[in-house]
Short mmCIF file of C-alpha atoms in Angstrom, two decimals:
data_model
loop_
_atom_site.label_atom_id
_atom_site.label_comp_id
_atom_site.label_asym_id
_atom_site.label_seq_id
_atom_site.Cartn_x
_atom_site.Cartn_y
_atom_site.Cartn_z
CA MET A 1 -25.05 -13.40 -16.45
CA ILE A 2 -21.57 -11.08 -16.34
CA ALA A 3 -19.45 -13.09 -14.32
CA SER A 4 -16.22 -10.81 -14.79
CA LEU A 5 -15.08 -7.95 -16.71
CA THR A 6 -11.67 -7.16 -17.80
CA GLY A 7 -10.91 -3.48 -19.62
CA ILE A 8 -10.17 -0.23 -19.14
CA LEU A 9 -10.85 1.81 -15.86
CA LYS A 10 -12.38 4.93 -17.68
CA GLN A 11 -13.87 6.41 -14.40
CA LYS A 12 -13.67 5.62 -10.48
CA THR A 13 -15.85 6.99 -7.43
CA PRO A 14 -16.14 5.19 -4.15
CA HIS A 15 -19.25 4.02 -4.97
CA SER A 16 -19.20 2.86 -8.67
CA ILE A 17 -16.72 2.70 -11.68
CA ILE A 18 -16.80 2.41 -15.50
CA VAL A 19 -14.98 -0.03 -17.34
CA ASP A 20 -14.54 0.16 -20.70
CA VAL A 21 -14.58 -3.40 -22.85
CA HIS A 22 -13.61 -3.03 -26.57
CA GLY A 23 -15.92 0.22 -26.99
CA VAL A 24 -18.71 -1.02 -24.52
CA GLY A 25 -19.04 0.97 -21.00
CA TYR A 26 -20.02 -1.03 -18.10
CA GLU A 27 -20.64 0.50 -15.00
CA ALA A 28 -20.31 -1.54 -11.93
CA VAL A 29 -20.91 -0.70 -8.09
CA VAL A 30 -17.82 -1.59 -5.61
CA PRO A 31 -17.38 -1.93 -1.92
CA LEU A 32 -14.54 0.46 -0.42
CA THR A 33 -12.28 -2.58 -0.18
CA THR A 34 -12.34 -3.10 -4.17
CA PHE A 35 -12.20 0.95 -4.68
CA HIS A 36 -8.82 1.35 -2.68
CA LEU A 37 -7.34 -1.46 -4.90
CA LEU A 38 -8.27 0.05 -8.16
CA PRO A 39 -5.26 1.03 -10.62
CA PRO A 40 -5.32 4.64 -12.04
CA PRO A 41 -8.17 5.67 -14.89
CA ASN A 42 -6.85 4.12 -18.13
CA GLU A 43 -4.97 1.43 -16.95
CA THR A 44 -6.30 -2.53 -17.25
CA VAL A 45 -8.43 -3.83 -14.10
CA HIS A 46 -9.98 -7.01 -13.62
CA LEU A 47 -13.15 -7.95 -11.53
CA TRP A 48 -15.59 -10.61 -10.53
CA THR A 49 -18.94 -9.06 -11.08
CA TYR A 50 -22.51 -10.24 -9.78
CA THR A 51 -25.70 -9.26 -11.94
CA HIS A 52 -28.40 -8.41 -10.10
CA VAL A 53 -31.53 -8.27 -12.20
CA ARG A 54 -35.05 -6.32 -11.41
CA GLU A 55 -38.02 -5.60 -13.13
CA ASP A 56 -36.82 -1.97 -13.24
CA ALA A 57 -33.16 -2.26 -13.52
CA LEU A 58 -30.08 -4.17 -14.15
CA GLN A 59 -27.25 -3.60 -11.98
CA LEU A 60 -23.66 -4.80 -12.13
CA PHE A 61 -21.64 -5.10 -8.90
CA GLY A 62 -17.82 -5.71 -8.95
CA PHE A 63 -15.24 -7.05 -6.88
CA SER A 64 -11.45 -7.22 -6.44
CA THR A 65 -11.34 -10.96 -5.50
CA VAL A 66 -13.64 -14.19 -6.12
CA GLU A 67 -13.67 -14.61 -2.31
CA GLU A 68 -15.17 -11.08 -1.68
CA LYS A 69 -17.66 -12.10 -4.47
CA ASN A 70 -18.56 -15.14 -2.51
CA VAL A 71 -19.01 -13.25 0.66
CA PHE A 72 -21.40 -11.11 -1.08
CA LEU A 73 -23.31 -13.73 -2.20
CA LEU A 74 -23.64 -15.24 1.11
CA LEU A 75 -24.76 -11.92 2.28
CA MET A 76 -27.24 -11.73 -0.27
CA GLY A 77 -28.63 -14.93 1.03
CA ILE A 78 -29.50 -13.85 4.26
CA SER A 79 -33.23 -12.31 4.02
CA GLY A 80 -33.65 -8.64 4.68
CA ILE A 81 -30.18 -7.96 3.09
CA GLY A 82 -29.99 -6.67 -0.43
CA PRO A 83 -27.33 -5.88 -2.50
CA LYS A 84 -27.16 -2.23 -1.22
CA LEU A 85 -26.89 -3.35 2.37
CA ALA A 86 -24.28 -6.32 1.17
CA ILE A 87 -22.19 -3.81 -0.27
CA ASN A 88 -22.12 -1.58 2.67
CA ILE A 89 -20.99 -4.52 5.06
CA LEU A 90 -18.15 -5.39 2.83
CA SER A 91 -17.13 -1.88 2.92
CA GLY A 92 -17.26 -1.55 6.63
CA LEU A 93 -14.13 -4.25 7.24
CA PRO A 94 -11.37 -5.52 5.52
CA LEU A 95 -12.52 -9.02 4.17
CA ALA A 96 -10.38 -10.89 6.62
CA GLU A 97 -11.72 -9.31 9.17
CA LEU A 98 -15.42 -9.65 8.37
CA VAL A 99 -14.70 -13.39 7.55
CA GLY A 100 -13.08 -13.84 11.13
CA ALA A 101 -15.77 -11.87 12.77
CA VAL A 102 -18.11 -14.07 11.74
CA LYS A 103 -16.73 -16.98 12.33
CA ARG A 104 -15.96 -15.86 15.89
CA GLY A 105 -19.54 -14.59 16.67
CA ASP A 106 -18.14 -11.17 17.35
CA VAL A 107 -21.19 -9.42 17.38
CA ALA A 108 -19.31 -6.22 18.77
CA LYS A 109 -17.20 -6.16 15.56
CA LEU A 110 -20.05 -6.60 13.07
CA SER A 111 -21.92 -3.85 15.15
CA SER A 112 -19.46 -1.52 14.06
CA ILE A 113 -20.01 -1.54 10.85
CA PRO A 114 -22.15 1.73 9.58
CA GLY A 115 -25.51 0.70 9.18
CA ILE A 116 -25.51 -2.86 11.20
CA GLY A 117 -27.10 -2.92 14.52
CA PRO A 118 -26.59 -5.67 17.18
CA LYS A 119 -29.77 -7.55 16.09
CA THR A 120 -28.65 -7.61 12.25
CA ALA A 121 -24.99 -8.66 13.57
CA ALA A 122 -26.28 -11.13 15.64
CA ARG A 123 -28.38 -12.56 12.56
CA LEU A 124 -24.87 -11.99 10.25
CA ALA A 125 -23.11 -14.59 12.72
CA LEU A 126 -25.86 -17.03 13.19
CA GLU A 127 -26.59 -17.21 9.91
CA LEU A 128 -23.00 -17.10 8.08
CA LYS A 129 -21.15 -19.16 10.86
CA GLU A 130 -20.99 -22.23 9.14
CA LYS A 131 -21.51 -21.15 5.13
CA ILE A 132 -18.94 -18.76 5.58
CA ARG A 133 -16.26 -21.49 6.41
CA ALA A 134 -16.33 -22.83 2.32
CA VAL A 135 -14.66 -18.99 1.87
CA SER A 136 -10.95 -19.54 1.23
CA VAL A 137 -9.87 -15.99 3.33
CA ASP A 138 -6.39 -15.91 5.28
CA THR A 139 -8.31 -14.60 8.33
CA GLY A 140 -5.05 -14.73 10.49
CA ALA A 141 -3.88 -12.02 8.25
CA ALA A 142 -6.03 -9.10 9.49
CA GLY A 143 -4.94 -9.56 13.57
CA PRO A 144 -0.93 -9.60 12.80
CA ILE A 145 -1.57 -6.10 10.95
CA VAL A 146 -3.72 -4.92 13.47
CA GLU A 147 -1.30 -5.88 16.50
CA LYS A 148 1.51 -4.94 14.34
CA ASP A 149 0.25 -1.25 13.84
CA ALA A 150 -1.18 -0.79 17.26
CA GLN A 151 0.21 2.31 18.13
CA ARG A 152 0.53 3.42 14.63
CA ILE A 153 -3.30 3.22 14.41
CA GLU A 154 -3.98 4.77 17.61
CA ASP A 155 -1.70 7.80 16.54
CA ALA A 156 -3.11 8.25 13.20
CA VAL A 157 -7.19 7.92 14.60
CA SER A 158 -5.88 10.66 17.18
CA ALA A 159 -4.79 13.10 14.44
CA LEU A 160 -7.89 12.28 12.15
CA VAL A 161 -10.39 12.59 15.52
CA HIS A 162 -8.68 15.92 16.01
CA LEU A 163 -9.39 17.01 12.40
CA GLY A 164 -13.03 16.23 13.18
CA TYR A 165 -13.41 12.42 11.81
CA LYS A 166 -15.75 10.28 14.36
CA ALA A 167 -12.94 7.51 16.17
CA PRO A 168 -14.93 4.25 14.71
CA MET A 169 -14.96 5.61 11.14
CA ALA A 170 -11.10 6.91 11.43
CA LYS A 171 -9.90 3.91 12.55
CA ASP A 172 -11.72 1.64 10.15
CA ALA A 173 -10.32 3.99 7.13
CA VAL A 174 -6.89 3.57 8.60
CA LYS A 175 -6.87 -0.30 8.81
CA MET A 176 -8.15 -0.32 5.26
CA VAL A 177 -5.24 1.72 4.15
CA LEU A 178 -2.81 -0.45 5.94
CA GLN A 179 -4.50 -3.71 5.00
CA SER A 180 -4.10 -2.66 1.24
CA ARG A 181 -0.36 -1.04 1.53
CA ASN A 182 0.55 -4.62 3.66
CA GLY A 183 -0.93 -6.87 0.88
CA GLU A 184 1.86 -4.67 -1.10
CA SER A 185 4.78 -5.28 1.20
CA GLY A 186 4.58 -1.27 1.60
CA GLY A 187 2.69 -1.27 4.71
CA GLU A 188 5.53 -1.51 7.36
CA LYS A 189 7.62 1.53 5.57
CA LEU A 190 4.70 3.88 5.41
CA PRO A 191 5.70 6.82 7.95
CA ILE A 192 2.59 8.09 9.67
CA GLU A 193 2.22 11.20 7.74
CA GLU A 194 1.67 9.19 4.65
CA LEU A 195 -0.35 7.01 6.66
CA ILE A 196 -2.62 9.86 7.71
CA LYS A 197 -2.53 11.57 4.44
CA GLU A 198 -3.94 8.08 2.26
CA THR A 199 -6.48 8.02 4.94
CA LEU A 200 -7.84 11.35 4.69
CA LYS A 201 -7.80 10.73 0.71
CA LEU A 202 -9.80 7.49 1.42
CA LEU A 203 -12.20 9.40 3.82
CA SER A 204 -12.27 12.39 1.34
CA ARG A 205 -14.18 9.61 -1.15
CA THR A 206 -16.93 8.34 0.90
#
């Protein structure tokens, strides 16, 4: 089993990347949250990985943090949720928001993830509520970011809706950009024009 990869990022798309490890190219499927944190091509990247083995295929899934990988494994433990849907769930919300929503039993929040209906969201909240407590994620981090940037998020979403994007998708993308930038201590300094441009880049890759 391949538990992690460290090598040169040769190619990246919103769905998968290729990492060159001593001349061998490994393809790994990644969630959007990990994709957005990747370095430019030809730079060194480290990923925590999960190897999914089937009768007809062997597939790698990559994550920027071990916590994200752990949540992926918990999602895979739920009946009816395979790796593709688990990646989709991780792509739908920043990790701290996802973990926080599960802990609170926030079915409405979980239902906002594309492809997740109310019944699946309720099952996620019920089956993961206790298990997810073992995952060390600062769920308080997501709240202040949203509150602090509420007006900027609203303005950016309004502009994106005017450009033809659906409001829920636009809002999730804006928050994902801010989550990433705030982690680099740059979110507060990001002008609204740049926030919209960064979000458009993210949306264009999905």
